């Protein structure tokens, strides 16, 4: 905060300066005087202070009065308040060029009568400055005490914001780094549409975590003091809320770990702790797992989930573990509306996640998303395991399907789990061993072609589109398969056996 001062205009009304005259630069009379200094030498470079009132007899430039023009330029560039001269003793007159320069830059040049001692002027001016500084300090302490009391009494950040708005007589808002309003005063104020607003950073741990928006462009010293104290108190309030959020986050993480690790707590214990931590046991819960080679984008994913949860009027949760994000997604049955929630479910969570992926809302990362079936809160481990299994199956059988529900591949997974006996390996060798050997020897993809041909119910066009090859290429490959494996692809029984063998191959053998 800058040292408080008085305007040049106010100084000119002091009794000690009643005989002084403003010779030029009248448009700068609103400049603030914070210090007084006396010029003994004309070399001012490097020591001009912002807000200084420079007084001189012009003795050092009595033989070079034209230097006064340069002095005025240097004072203006350094942010000085004014130049006061006693010209009658050593200067016959002030050069016109100096007065013109004063008018051009708006730096007042004041003529002081020769019989007024400097000490009379400095004492009176500094008395005013110091008194104003003392008043500002008193007011600053009062504001700080009021605001910190509100924080200590846990009045809430809205109450703190309302108090600041009342102090400044202007609307205020606290916004996060993403441009979302944390709180506004008045609450309906749309800060984004306000004109001539000023922004002040709120720092916590040497990091800007939010901005204070004030719907005022001009602020006096007292209001600047209020804003400085408001920034400090807002930082304290955000630190307090962050501490609460961190504690809740840690408790939620511990709760989730217990739900995901057997033995799961008893149902009544899960319901009790779930209510405390925002996991409404009245909901059904789907678990979605997002995996990638690198850590998922936490800020983007959290923002999307908050936005979608707000639209659905539910409270979702997300946990980040290494290269994995785990989403806990509440879903109500169509006729179940608890506390007004669930009235706007609309698109399923699976549909929402597919949209995020197709629209590149998560960026360009290489993500796989598995979605478990809806379970009760005490059954979340089952939904989580299903989501992981959906990812495993989609990676091995459908690498282009980036969002996969467990219900869509449940039978494939069950077959894969059952195929752990030697009989399945022997069956595969009898039916498709020749094709496997041919692929290995020739670097071809006959096994893959057969699998997607059966997956697409014998459609040549769909198989060609999935493999990104021409329809005739699919026909040629199928002819080679018939020649090598010697079975009828039109026989439903043969199709079932081959399809089962290929699921075994890709899930259990070809990892």
GROMACS .gro file of C-alpha atoms in nm:
model
  511
    1UNK     CA    1   0.000   0.000   0.000
    2UNK     CA    2   0.125   0.347  -0.087
    3UNK     CA    3   0.185   0.606   0.184
    4UNK     CA    4  -0.124   0.833   0.206
    5UNK     CA    5  -0.095   1.194   0.101
    6UNK     CA    6  -0.278   1.512   0.011
    7UNK     CA    7  -0.346   1.667  -0.325
    8UNK     CA    8  -0.160   1.973  -0.447
    9UNK     CA    9  -0.500   2.146  -0.457
   10UNK     CA   10  -0.548   2.079  -0.084
   11UNK     CA   11  -0.200   2.215  -0.005
   12UNK     CA   12  -0.279   2.542  -0.180
   13UNK     CA   13  -0.563   2.602   0.068
   14UNK     CA   14  -0.328   2.584   0.370
   15UNK     CA   15  -0.279   2.921   0.549
   16UNK     CA   16   0.098   2.896   0.520
   17UNK     CA   17   0.066   2.893   0.140
   18UNK     CA   18  -0.205   3.156   0.104
   19UNK     CA   19   0.038   3.387  -0.076
   20UNK     CA   20   0.171   3.111  -0.307
   21UNK     CA   21   0.064   3.104  -0.672
   22UNK     CA   22   0.027   2.822  -0.928
   23UNK     CA   23   0.218   2.946  -1.232
   24UNK     CA   24   0.149   2.654  -1.467
   25UNK     CA   25   0.038   2.289  -1.486
   26UNK     CA   26  -0.302   2.353  -1.324
   27UNK     CA   27  -0.438   2.029  -1.468
   28UNK     CA   28  -0.207   1.841  -1.230
   29UNK     CA   29  -0.344   1.988  -0.909
   30UNK     CA   30  -0.496   1.648  -0.824
   31UNK     CA   31  -0.148   1.492  -0.797
   32UNK     CA   32  -0.079   1.340  -0.456
   33UNK     CA   33   0.194   1.480  -0.230
   34UNK     CA   34   0.345   1.213  -0.005
   35UNK     CA   35   0.693   1.358   0.062
   36UNK     CA   36   0.876   1.689   0.059
   37UNK     CA   37   1.236   1.735  -0.055
   38UNK     CA   38   1.467   2.028  -0.127
   39UNK     CA   39   1.679   2.051  -0.442
   40UNK     CA   40   2.039   2.149  -0.385
   41UNK     CA   41   2.186   2.027  -0.718
   42UNK     CA   42   2.017   2.006  -1.057
   43UNK     CA   43   2.115   1.640  -1.115
   44UNK     CA   44   1.795   1.459  -1.011
   45UNK     CA   45   1.845   1.129  -1.193
   46UNK     CA   46   1.802   0.822  -0.971
   47UNK     CA   47   1.658   0.980  -0.658
   48UNK     CA   48   1.319   1.126  -0.751
   49UNK     CA   49   1.047   0.960  -0.543
   50UNK     CA   50   0.688   0.920  -0.655
   51UNK     CA   51   0.465   1.176  -0.486
   52UNK     CA   52   0.747   1.416  -0.389
   53UNK     CA   53   0.693   1.793  -0.366
   54UNK     CA   54   1.030   1.939  -0.464
   55UNK     CA   55   1.114   2.283  -0.327
   56UNK     CA   56   1.404   2.497  -0.447
   57UNK     CA   57   1.543   2.849  -0.451
   58UNK     CA   58   1.693   2.770  -0.793
   59UNK     CA   59   2.034   2.873  -0.661
   60UNK     CA   60   2.210   2.579  -0.829
   61UNK     CA   61   2.069   2.677  -1.170
   62UNK     CA   62   2.082   3.055  -1.133
   63UNK     CA   63   2.328   3.078  -1.425
   64UNK     CA   64   2.144   2.816  -1.639
   65UNK     CA   65   1.772   2.879  -1.590
   66UNK     CA   66   1.697   2.680  -1.909
   67UNK     CA   67   1.786   2.361  -1.713
   68UNK     CA   68   1.455   2.407  -1.532
   69UNK     CA   69   1.278   2.263  -1.834
   70UNK     CA   70   1.478   1.937  -1.803
   71UNK     CA   71   1.411   1.925  -1.428
   72UNK     CA   72   1.036   1.944  -1.490
   73UNK     CA   73   1.062   1.658  -1.741
   74UNK     CA   74   1.253   1.441  -1.492
   75UNK     CA   75   1.004   1.516  -1.214
   76UNK     CA   76   0.712   1.422  -1.436
   77UNK     CA   77   0.879   1.098  -1.547
   78UNK     CA   78   0.952   1.007  -1.184
   79UNK     CA   79   0.592   1.061  -1.072
   80UNK     CA   80   0.659   1.373  -0.866
   81UNK     CA   81   0.367   1.579  -0.737
   82UNK     CA   82   0.483   1.939  -0.803
   83UNK     CA   83   0.774   2.182  -0.817
   84UNK     CA   84   0.773   2.478  -0.572
   85UNK     CA   85   1.016   2.765  -0.642
   86UNK     CA   86   1.128   3.080  -0.465
   87UNK     CA   87   1.235   3.261  -0.783
   88UNK     CA   88   1.269   3.621  -0.665
   89UNK     CA   89   1.606   3.581  -0.495
   90UNK     CA   90   1.818   3.407  -0.762
   91UNK     CA   91   1.601   3.400  -1.076
   92UNK     CA   92   1.469   3.712  -1.238
   93UNK     CA   93   1.191   3.511  -1.401
   94UNK     CA   94   1.100   3.151  -1.479
   95UNK     CA   95   1.171   3.068  -1.846
   96UNK     CA   96   0.867   3.046  -2.069
   97UNK     CA   97   0.991   2.708  -2.200
   98UNK     CA   98   0.972   2.567  -1.846
   99UNK     CA   99   0.617   2.691  -1.799
  100UNK     CA  100   0.517   2.546  -2.137
  101UNK     CA  101   0.673   2.210  -2.043
  102UNK     CA  102   0.484   2.224  -1.712
  103UNK     CA  103   0.156   2.280  -1.895
  104UNK     CA  104   0.235   2.005  -2.144
  105UNK     CA  105   0.299   1.734  -1.884
  106UNK     CA  106   0.060   1.859  -1.616
  107UNK     CA  107   0.321   1.904  -1.343
  108UNK     CA  108   0.226   2.211  -1.132
  109UNK     CA  109   0.491   2.480  -1.086
  110UNK     CA  110   0.422   2.684  -0.771
  111UNK     CA  111   0.578   3.018  -0.680
  112UNK     CA  112   0.645   3.050  -0.306
  113UNK     CA  113   0.708   3.390  -0.144
  114UNK     CA  114   1.070   3.428  -0.037
  115UNK     CA  115   0.985   3.512   0.324
  116UNK     CA  116   0.816   3.174   0.400
  117UNK     CA  117   1.064   2.935   0.568
  118UNK     CA  118   1.082   2.584   0.427
  119UNK     CA  119   1.031   2.441   0.775
  120UNK     CA  120   0.689   2.605   0.804
  121UNK     CA  121   0.579   2.434   0.484
  122UNK     CA  122   0.732   2.091   0.555
  123UNK     CA  123   0.595   2.080   0.908
  124UNK     CA  124   0.240   2.165   0.805
  125UNK     CA  125   0.239   1.925   0.509
  126UNK     CA  126   0.387   1.631   0.701
  127UNK     CA  127   0.144   1.691   0.988
  128UNK     CA  128  -0.142   1.641   0.744
  129UNK     CA  129   0.021   1.336   0.580
  130UNK     CA  130   0.101   1.170   0.913
  131UNK     CA  131  -0.246   1.238   1.049
  132UNK     CA  132  -0.401   1.081   0.743
  133UNK     CA  133  -0.165   0.785   0.768
  134UNK     CA  134  -0.263   0.738   1.135
  135UNK     CA  135  -0.631   0.751   1.038
  136UNK     CA  136  -0.576   0.495   0.765
  137UNK     CA  137  -0.395   0.264   1.005
  138UNK     CA  138  -0.677   0.300   1.257
  139UNK     CA  139  -0.937   0.235   0.991
  140UNK     CA  140  -0.731  -0.054   0.853
  141UNK     CA  141  -0.718  -0.218   1.194
  142UNK     CA  142  -1.092  -0.168   1.236
  143UNK     CA  143  -1.169  -0.327   0.899
  144UNK     CA  144  -0.931  -0.616   0.964
  145UNK     CA  145  -1.080  -0.678   1.309
  146UNK     CA  146  -1.435  -0.678   1.169
  147UNK     CA  147  -1.357  -0.915   0.882
  148UNK     CA  148  -1.138  -1.155   1.081
  149UNK     CA  149  -1.406  -1.175   1.351
  150UNK     CA  150  -1.650  -1.286   1.082
  151UNK     CA  151  -1.407  -1.558   0.974
  152UNK     CA  152  -1.341  -1.673   1.331
  153UNK     CA  153  -1.714  -1.683   1.401
  154UNK     CA  154  -1.759  -1.891   1.085
  155UNK     CA  155  -2.001  -1.641   0.934
  156UNK     CA  156  -1.922  -1.774   0.590
  157UNK     CA  157  -1.758  -1.632   0.283
  158UNK     CA  158  -2.088  -1.483   0.162
  159UNK     CA  159  -2.112  -1.270   0.475
  160UNK     CA  160  -1.751  -1.156   0.432
  161UNK     CA  161  -1.823  -1.063   0.070
  162UNK     CA  162  -2.139  -0.871   0.169
  163UNK     CA  163  -1.940  -0.675   0.427
  164UNK     CA  164  -1.675  -0.582   0.169
  165UNK     CA  165  -1.944  -0.469  -0.077
  166UNK     CA  166  -2.098  -0.250   0.194
  167UNK     CA  167  -1.756  -0.103   0.281
  168UNK     CA  168  -1.679  -0.013  -0.082
  169UNK     CA  169  -2.036   0.079  -0.177
  170UNK     CA  170  -1.993  -0.132  -0.489
  171UNK     CA  171  -2.074  -0.487  -0.606
  172UNK     CA  172  -1.796  -0.741  -0.552
  173UNK     CA  173  -1.731  -1.099  -0.657
  174UNK     CA  174  -1.481  -1.369  -0.575
  175UNK     CA  175  -1.400  -1.586  -0.877
  176UNK     CA  176  -1.180  -1.892  -0.911
  177UNK     CA  177  -0.904  -1.941  -1.168
  178UNK     CA  178  -1.153  -2.097  -1.408
  179UNK     CA  179  -1.368  -1.783  -1.411
  180UNK     CA  180  -1.648  -1.936  -1.202
  181UNK     CA  181  -1.803  -1.722  -0.929
  182UNK     CA  182  -1.736  -1.851  -0.578
  183UNK     CA  183  -1.952  -1.579  -0.426
  184UNK     CA  184  -2.100  -1.246  -0.537
  185UNK     CA  185  -2.247  -0.949  -0.351
  186UNK     CA  186  -2.524  -0.887  -0.428
  187UNK     CA  187  -2.584  -1.255  -0.498
  188UNK     CA  188  -2.758  -1.193  -0.831
  189UNK     CA  189  -2.478  -0.968  -0.964
  190UNK     CA  190  -2.336  -1.084  -1.297
  191UNK     CA  191  -1.973  -0.980  -1.259
  192UNK     CA  192  -1.880  -1.093  -1.613
  193UNK     CA  193  -2.100  -0.821  -1.767
  194UNK     CA  194  -1.978  -0.538  -1.543
  195UNK     CA  195  -1.789  -0.247  -1.698
  196UNK     CA  196  -1.481  -0.077  -1.550
  197UNK     CA  197  -1.418  -0.348  -1.292
  198UNK     CA  198  -1.085  -0.399  -1.119
  199UNK     CA  199  -0.930  -0.735  -1.033
  200UNK     CA  200  -0.717  -0.813  -0.728
  201UNK     CA  201  -0.543  -1.153  -0.686
  202UNK     CA  202  -0.603  -1.367  -0.377
  203UNK     CA  203  -0.288  -1.563  -0.294
  204UNK     CA  204  -0.250  -1.872  -0.077
  205UNK     CA  205   0.088  -2.039  -0.034
  206UNK     CA  206   0.242  -1.801  -0.290
  207UNK     CA  207  -0.011  -1.918  -0.548
  208UNK     CA  208  -0.303  -1.723  -0.693
  209UNK     CA  209  -0.615  -1.924  -0.612
  210UNK     CA  210  -0.885  -1.664  -0.687
  211UNK     CA  211  -0.951  -1.302  -0.785
  212UNK     CA  212  -1.150  -1.033  -0.608
  213UNK     CA  213  -1.358  -0.834  -0.859
  214UNK     CA  214  -1.461  -0.479  -0.761
  215UNK     CA  215  -1.712  -0.290  -0.975
  216UNK     CA  216  -1.519   0.035  -0.931
  217UNK     CA  217  -1.247   0.187  -1.143
  218UNK     CA  218  -1.134   0.467  -0.909
  219UNK     CA  219  -1.047   0.392  -0.546
  220UNK     CA  220  -0.926   0.632  -0.280
  221UNK     CA  221  -0.666   0.555  -0.013
  222UNK     CA  222  -0.923   0.440   0.240
  223UNK     CA  223  -1.084   0.203  -0.010
  224UNK     CA  224  -0.742   0.069  -0.109
  225UNK     CA  225  -0.682  -0.012   0.258
  226UNK     CA  226  -1.016  -0.191   0.272
  227UNK     CA  227  -0.931  -0.397  -0.034
  228UNK     CA  228  -0.592  -0.498   0.106
  229UNK     CA  229  -0.756  -0.620   0.425
  230UNK     CA  230  -1.033  -0.788   0.225
  231UNK     CA  231  -0.776  -0.978   0.019
  232UNK     CA  232  -0.606  -1.101   0.335
  233UNK     CA  233  -0.931  -1.210   0.497
  234UNK     CA  234  -1.055  -1.373   0.177
  235UNK     CA  235  -0.729  -1.570   0.166
  236UNK     CA  236  -0.785  -1.679   0.528
  237UNK     CA  237  -1.142  -1.784   0.448
  238UNK     CA  238  -1.032  -1.980   0.140
  239UNK     CA  239  -0.756  -2.146   0.344
  240UNK     CA  240  -1.012  -2.243   0.607
  241UNK     CA  241  -1.249  -2.383   0.344
  242UNK     CA  242  -0.961  -2.564   0.175
  243UNK     CA  243  -0.865  -2.722   0.506
  244UNK     CA  244  -1.224  -2.842   0.550
  245UNK     CA  245  -1.236  -2.971   0.191
  246UNK     CA  246  -0.902  -3.149   0.232
  247UNK     CA  247  -1.025  -3.317   0.549
  248UNK     CA  248  -1.350  -3.423   0.381
  249UNK     CA  249  -1.156  -3.541   0.075
  250UNK     CA  250  -0.927  -3.750   0.293
  251UNK     CA  251  -1.223  -3.900   0.478
  252UNK     CA  252  -1.399  -3.973   0.148
  253UNK     CA  253  -1.082  -4.134   0.015
  254UNK     CA  254  -1.057  -4.355   0.323
  255UNK     CA  255  -1.426  -4.442   0.292
  256UNK     CA  256  -1.385  -4.532  -0.075
  257UNK     CA  257  -1.080  -4.745   0.002
  258UNK     CA  258  -1.284  -4.938   0.258
  259UNK     CA  259  -1.567  -4.988   0.007
  260UNK     CA  260  -1.319  -5.114  -0.253
  261UNK     CA  261  -1.128  -5.349  -0.024
  262UNK     CA  262  -1.279  -5.660   0.131
  263UNK     CA  263  -1.420  -5.707   0.382
  264UNK     CA  264  -1.667  -5.425   0.313
  265UNK     CA  265  -1.812  -5.257   0.626
  266UNK     CA  266  -2.161  -5.354   0.738
  267UNK     CA  267  -2.451  -5.203   0.547
  268UNK     CA  268  -2.575  -4.977   0.827
  269UNK     CA  269  -2.220  -4.842   0.877
  270UNK     CA  270  -2.186  -4.772   0.503
  271UNK     CA  271  -2.519  -4.588   0.500
  272UNK     CA  272  -2.430  -4.377   0.805
  273UNK     CA  273  -2.087  -4.271   0.678
  274UNK     CA  274  -2.216  -4.228   0.325
  275UNK     CA  275  -2.471  -3.968   0.440
  276UNK     CA  276  -2.199  -3.781   0.629
  277UNK     CA  277  -1.963  -3.772   0.329
  278UNK     CA  278  -2.211  -3.695   0.049
  279UNK     CA  279  -2.274  -4.051  -0.076
  280UNK     CA  280  -2.653  -4.067  -0.062
  281UNK     CA  281  -2.746  -4.433   0.009
  282UNK     CA  282  -3.088  -4.377  -0.150
  283UNK     CA  283  -2.921  -4.365  -0.492
  284UNK     CA  284  -2.799  -4.647  -0.708
  285UNK     CA  285  -2.433  -4.589  -0.793
  286UNK     CA  286  -2.243  -4.662  -1.113
  287UNK     CA  287  -1.864  -4.668  -1.100
  288UNK     CA  288  -1.677  -4.552  -1.411
  289UNK     CA  289  -1.301  -4.599  -1.443
  290UNK     CA  290  -1.096  -4.385  -1.680
  291UNK     CA  291  -0.749  -4.517  -1.760
  292UNK     CA  292  -0.472  -4.379  -1.976
  293UNK     CA  293  -0.099  -4.413  -2.023
  294UNK     CA  294  -0.051  -4.087  -1.834
  295UNK     CA  295  -0.234  -3.920  -1.547
  296UNK     CA  296  -0.582  -3.800  -1.652
  297UNK     CA  297  -0.651  -3.423  -1.663
  298UNK     CA  298  -0.779  -3.366  -1.308
  299UNK     CA  299  -0.901  -3.008  -1.346
  300UNK     CA  300  -1.081  -3.070  -1.678
  301UNK     CA  301  -1.243  -3.395  -1.565
  302UNK     CA  302  -1.350  -3.252  -1.229
  303UNK     CA  303  -1.500  -2.946  -1.400
  304UNK     CA  304  -1.699  -3.159  -1.645
  305UNK     CA  305  -1.830  -3.380  -1.366
  306UNK     CA  306  -1.935  -3.081  -1.152
  307UNK     CA  307  -2.114  -2.924  -1.449
  308UNK     CA  308  -2.299  -3.246  -1.536
  309UNK     CA  309  -2.385  -3.322  -1.172
  310UNK     CA  310  -2.527  -2.971  -1.131
  311UNK     CA  311  -2.744  -3.026  -1.436
  312UNK     CA  312  -2.869  -3.356  -1.295
  313UNK     CA  313  -2.905  -3.206  -0.946
  314UNK     CA  314  -2.703  -3.480  -0.781
  315UNK     CA  315  -2.368  -3.498  -0.600
  316UNK     CA  316  -2.104  -3.709  -0.774
  317UNK     CA  317  -1.753  -3.789  -0.660
  318UNK     CA  318  -1.420  -3.850  -0.827
  319UNK     CA  319  -1.091  -3.996  -0.706
  320UNK     CA  320  -0.756  -3.984  -0.887
  321UNK     CA  321  -0.512  -4.270  -0.848
  322UNK     CA  322  -0.191  -4.264  -1.056
  323UNK     CA  323  -0.302  -4.304  -1.421
  324UNK     CA  324  -0.662  -4.375  -1.327
  325UNK     CA  325  -0.970  -4.167  -1.245
  326UNK     CA  326  -1.257  -4.334  -1.060
  327UNK     CA  327  -1.599  -4.170  -1.098
  328UNK     CA  328  -1.884  -4.246  -0.858
  329UNK     CA  329  -2.203  -4.160  -1.042
  330UNK     CA  330  -2.541  -4.151  -0.863
  331UNK     CA  331  -2.842  -4.270  -1.056
  332UNK     CA  332  -3.204  -4.267  -0.943
  333UNK     CA  333  -3.481  -4.482  -1.077
  334UNK     CA  334  -3.729  -4.280  -1.287
  335UNK     CA  335  -3.988  -4.264  -1.007
  336UNK     CA  336  -3.744  -4.199  -0.723
  337UNK     CA  337  -3.682  -3.831  -0.653
  338UNK     CA  338  -3.519  -3.778  -0.319
  339UNK     CA  339  -3.494  -3.419  -0.200
  340UNK     CA  340  -3.584  -3.295  -0.546
  341UNK     CA  341  -3.287  -3.467  -0.705
  342UNK     CA  342  -3.288  -3.680  -1.013
  343UNK     CA  343  -3.559  -3.488  -1.193
  344UNK     CA  344  -3.328  -3.409  -1.483
  345UNK     CA  345  -3.138  -3.733  -1.540
  346UNK     CA  346  -3.194  -3.733  -1.918
  347UNK     CA  347  -2.897  -3.896  -2.087
  348UNK     CA  348  -2.745  -4.196  -1.910
  349UNK     CA  349  -2.403  -4.160  -1.753
  350UNK     CA  350  -2.266  -4.393  -2.020
  351UNK     CA  351  -2.405  -4.162  -2.288
  352UNK     CA  352  -2.252  -3.860  -2.116
  353UNK     CA  353  -1.909  -4.023  -2.098
  354UNK     CA  354  -1.932  -4.124  -2.464
  355UNK     CA  355  -2.009  -3.763  -2.554
  356UNK     CA  356  -1.710  -3.639  -2.356
  357UNK     CA  357  -1.489  -3.885  -2.540
  358UNK     CA  358  -1.628  -3.824  -2.888
  359UNK     CA  359  -1.620  -3.444  -2.845
  360UNK     CA  360  -1.259  -3.455  -2.716
  361UNK     CA  361  -1.378  -3.278  -2.400
  362UNK     CA  362  -1.103  -3.459  -2.209
  363UNK     CA  363  -0.835  -3.355  -2.455
  364UNK     CA  364  -0.653  -3.581  -2.697
  365UNK     CA  365  -0.531  -3.839  -2.445
  366UNK     CA  366  -0.549  -4.213  -2.513
  367UNK     CA  367  -0.831  -4.302  -2.272
  368UNK     CA  368  -1.030  -4.617  -2.205
  369UNK     CA  369  -1.346  -4.582  -1.996
  370UNK     CA  370  -1.516  -4.881  -1.833
  371UNK     CA  371  -1.857  -4.851  -1.666
  372UNK     CA  372  -1.992  -5.094  -1.408
  373UNK     CA  373  -2.358  -5.169  -1.349
  374UNK     CA  374  -2.568  -4.970  -1.101
  375UNK     CA  375  -2.528  -5.100  -0.746
  376UNK     CA  376  -2.620  -5.001  -0.394
  377UNK     CA  377  -2.361  -4.804  -0.200
  378UNK     CA  378  -2.240  -5.108  -0.005
  379UNK     CA  379  -2.193  -5.296  -0.336
  380UNK     CA  380  -1.964  -5.040  -0.504
  381UNK     CA  381  -1.673  -5.284  -0.515
  382UNK     CA  382  -1.871  -5.501  -0.758
  383UNK     CA  383  -1.939  -5.208  -0.990
  384UNK     CA  384  -1.573  -5.100  -0.969
  385UNK     CA  385  -1.450  -5.450  -1.058
  386UNK     CA  386  -1.697  -5.461  -1.347
  387UNK     CA  387  -1.566  -5.128  -1.481
  388UNK     CA  388  -1.209  -5.260  -1.471
  389UNK     CA  389  -1.316  -5.579  -1.648
  390UNK     CA  390  -1.495  -5.376  -1.916
  391UNK     CA  391  -1.170  -5.193  -1.987
  392UNK     CA  392  -0.973  -5.520  -2.005
  393UNK     CA  393  -1.216  -5.679  -2.250
  394UNK     CA  394  -1.247  -5.368  -2.468
  395UNK     CA  395  -0.867  -5.331  -2.488
  396UNK     CA  396  -0.822  -5.691  -2.603
  397UNK     CA  397  -1.128  -5.744  -2.819
  398UNK     CA  398  -1.244  -5.395  -2.923
  399UNK     CA  399  -0.945  -5.154  -2.909
  400UNK     CA  400  -1.144  -4.889  -3.098
  401UNK     CA  401  -1.429  -4.891  -2.845
  402UNK     CA  402  -1.304  -4.639  -2.588
  403UNK     CA  403  -1.617  -4.636  -2.370
  404UNK     CA  404  -1.750  -4.977  -2.271
  405UNK     CA  405  -2.025  -5.084  -2.031
  406UNK     CA  406  -1.980  -5.411  -1.846
  407UNK     CA  407  -2.330  -5.517  -1.950
  408UNK     CA  408  -2.220  -5.510  -2.315
  409UNK     CA  409  -1.929  -5.751  -2.263
  410UNK     CA  410  -2.047  -5.948  -1.959
  411UNK     CA  411  -2.082  -6.276  -2.153
  412UNK     CA  412  -1.740  -6.231  -2.313
  413UNK     CA  413  -1.585  -6.187  -1.970
  414UNK     CA  414  -1.764  -6.490  -1.829
  415UNK     CA  415  -1.648  -6.701  -2.121
  416UNK     CA  416  -1.294  -6.575  -2.078
  417UNK     CA  417  -1.296  -6.665  -1.709
  418UNK     CA  418  -1.435  -7.011  -1.780
  419UNK     CA  419  -1.180  -7.086  -2.049
  420UNK     CA  420  -0.895  -7.178  -1.822
  421UNK     CA  421  -0.892  -7.551  -1.888
  422UNK     CA  422  -0.679  -7.738  -2.136
  423UNK     CA  423  -0.988  -7.851  -2.326
  424UNK     CA  424  -1.045  -7.497  -2.457
  425UNK     CA  425  -0.686  -7.469  -2.574
  426UNK     CA  426  -0.717  -7.805  -2.747
  427UNK     CA  427  -1.044  -7.699  -2.914
  428UNK     CA  428  -0.883  -7.379  -3.039
  429UNK     CA  429  -0.590  -7.574  -3.180
  430UNK     CA  430  -0.820  -7.815  -3.366
  431UNK     CA  431  -1.048  -7.550  -3.511
  432UNK     CA  432  -0.820  -7.250  -3.565
  433UNK     CA  433  -0.464  -7.371  -3.512
  434UNK     CA  434  -0.392  -7.370  -3.886
  435UNK     CA  435  -0.511  -7.009  -3.919
  436UNK     CA  436  -0.295  -6.906  -3.624
  437UNK     CA  437   0.010  -7.072  -3.779
  438UNK     CA  438  -0.064  -6.910  -4.117
  439UNK     CA  439  -0.086  -6.563  -3.957
  440UNK     CA  440   0.245  -6.615  -3.777
  441UNK     CA  441   0.420  -6.736  -4.093
  442UNK     CA  442   0.280  -6.474  -4.331
  443UNK     CA  443   0.219  -6.177  -4.101
  444UNK     CA  444  -0.150  -6.176  -4.195
  445UNK     CA  445  -0.466  -6.099  -3.995
  446UNK     CA  446  -0.698  -6.387  -4.080
  447UNK     CA  447  -0.786  -6.458  -3.715
  448UNK     CA  448  -0.873  -6.094  -3.654
  449UNK     CA  449  -1.078  -6.079  -3.975
  450UNK     CA  450  -1.275  -6.389  -3.876
  451UNK     CA  451  -1.340  -6.252  -3.525
  452UNK     CA  452  -1.481  -5.919  -3.646
  453UNK     CA  453  -1.674  -6.091  -3.925
  454UNK     CA  454  -1.851  -6.301  -3.660
  455UNK     CA  455  -1.887  -5.997  -3.428
  456UNK     CA  456  -2.063  -5.808  -3.709
  457UNK     CA  457  -2.305  -6.097  -3.775
  458UNK     CA  458  -2.156  -6.185  -4.111
  459UNK     CA  459  -2.173  -5.832  -4.259
  460UNK     CA  460  -1.894  -5.780  -4.513
  461UNK     CA  461  -1.942  -5.402  -4.514
  462UNK     CA  462  -1.935  -5.361  -4.134
  463UNK     CA  463  -1.630  -5.584  -4.109
  464UNK     CA  464  -1.451  -5.385  -4.380
  465UNK     CA  465  -1.534  -5.056  -4.205
  466UNK     CA  466  -1.407  -5.183  -3.872
  467UNK     CA  467  -1.079  -5.311  -4.019
  468UNK     CA  468  -1.041  -5.009  -4.254
  469UNK     CA  469  -1.005  -5.229  -4.561
  470UNK     CA  470  -1.206  -5.274  -4.880
  471UNK     CA  471  -1.508  -5.507  -4.888
  472UNK     CA  472  -1.338  -5.721  -5.153
  473UNK     CA  473  -1.039  -5.764  -4.923
  474UNK     CA  474  -1.272  -5.911  -4.661
  475UNK     CA  475  -1.417  -6.154  -4.919
  476UNK     CA  476  -1.069  -6.262  -5.022
  477UNK     CA  477  -0.964  -6.322  -4.661
  478UNK     CA  478  -1.277  -6.527  -4.590
  479UNK     CA  479  -1.198  -6.747  -4.891
  480UNK     CA  480  -0.847  -6.804  -4.757
  481UNK     CA  481  -0.996  -6.891  -4.415
  482UNK     CA  482  -1.225  -7.152  -4.573
  483UNK     CA  483  -0.937  -7.301  -4.768
  484UNK     CA  484  -0.699  -7.319  -4.471
  485UNK     CA  485  -0.938  -7.412  -4.187
  486UNK     CA  486  -1.179  -7.622  -4.399
  487UNK     CA  487  -1.509  -7.537  -4.228
  488UNK     CA  488  -1.840  -7.385  -4.337
  489UNK     CA  489  -1.872  -7.024  -4.221
  490UNK     CA  490  -2.245  -7.032  -4.292
  491UNK     CA  491  -2.306  -7.308  -4.036
  492UNK     CA  492  -2.440  -7.148  -3.712
  493UNK     CA  493  -2.280  -7.422  -3.503
  494UNK     CA  494  -1.939  -7.362  -3.662
  495UNK     CA  495  -1.983  -6.987  -3.614
  496UNK     CA  496  -2.056  -7.034  -3.242
  497UNK     CA  497  -1.756  -7.261  -3.189
  498UNK     CA  498  -1.518  -7.033  -3.381
  499UNK     CA  499  -1.647  -6.722  -3.205
  500UNK     CA  500  -1.601  -6.886  -2.863
  501UNK     CA  501  -1.249  -7.002  -2.954
  502UNK     CA  502  -1.150  -6.653  -3.068
  503UNK     CA  503  -1.279  -6.497  -2.745
  504UNK     CA  504  -1.065  -6.753  -2.558
  505UNK     CA  505  -0.765  -6.665  -2.775
  506UNK     CA  506  -0.784  -6.288  -2.732
  507UNK     CA  507  -0.880  -6.287  -2.362
  508UNK     CA  508  -0.666  -6.570  -2.225
  509UNK     CA  509  -0.382  -6.636  -2.465
  510UNK     CA  510  -0.313  -6.336  -2.690
  511UNK     CA  511  -0.268  -6.058  -2.425
   0.00000   0.00000   0.00000
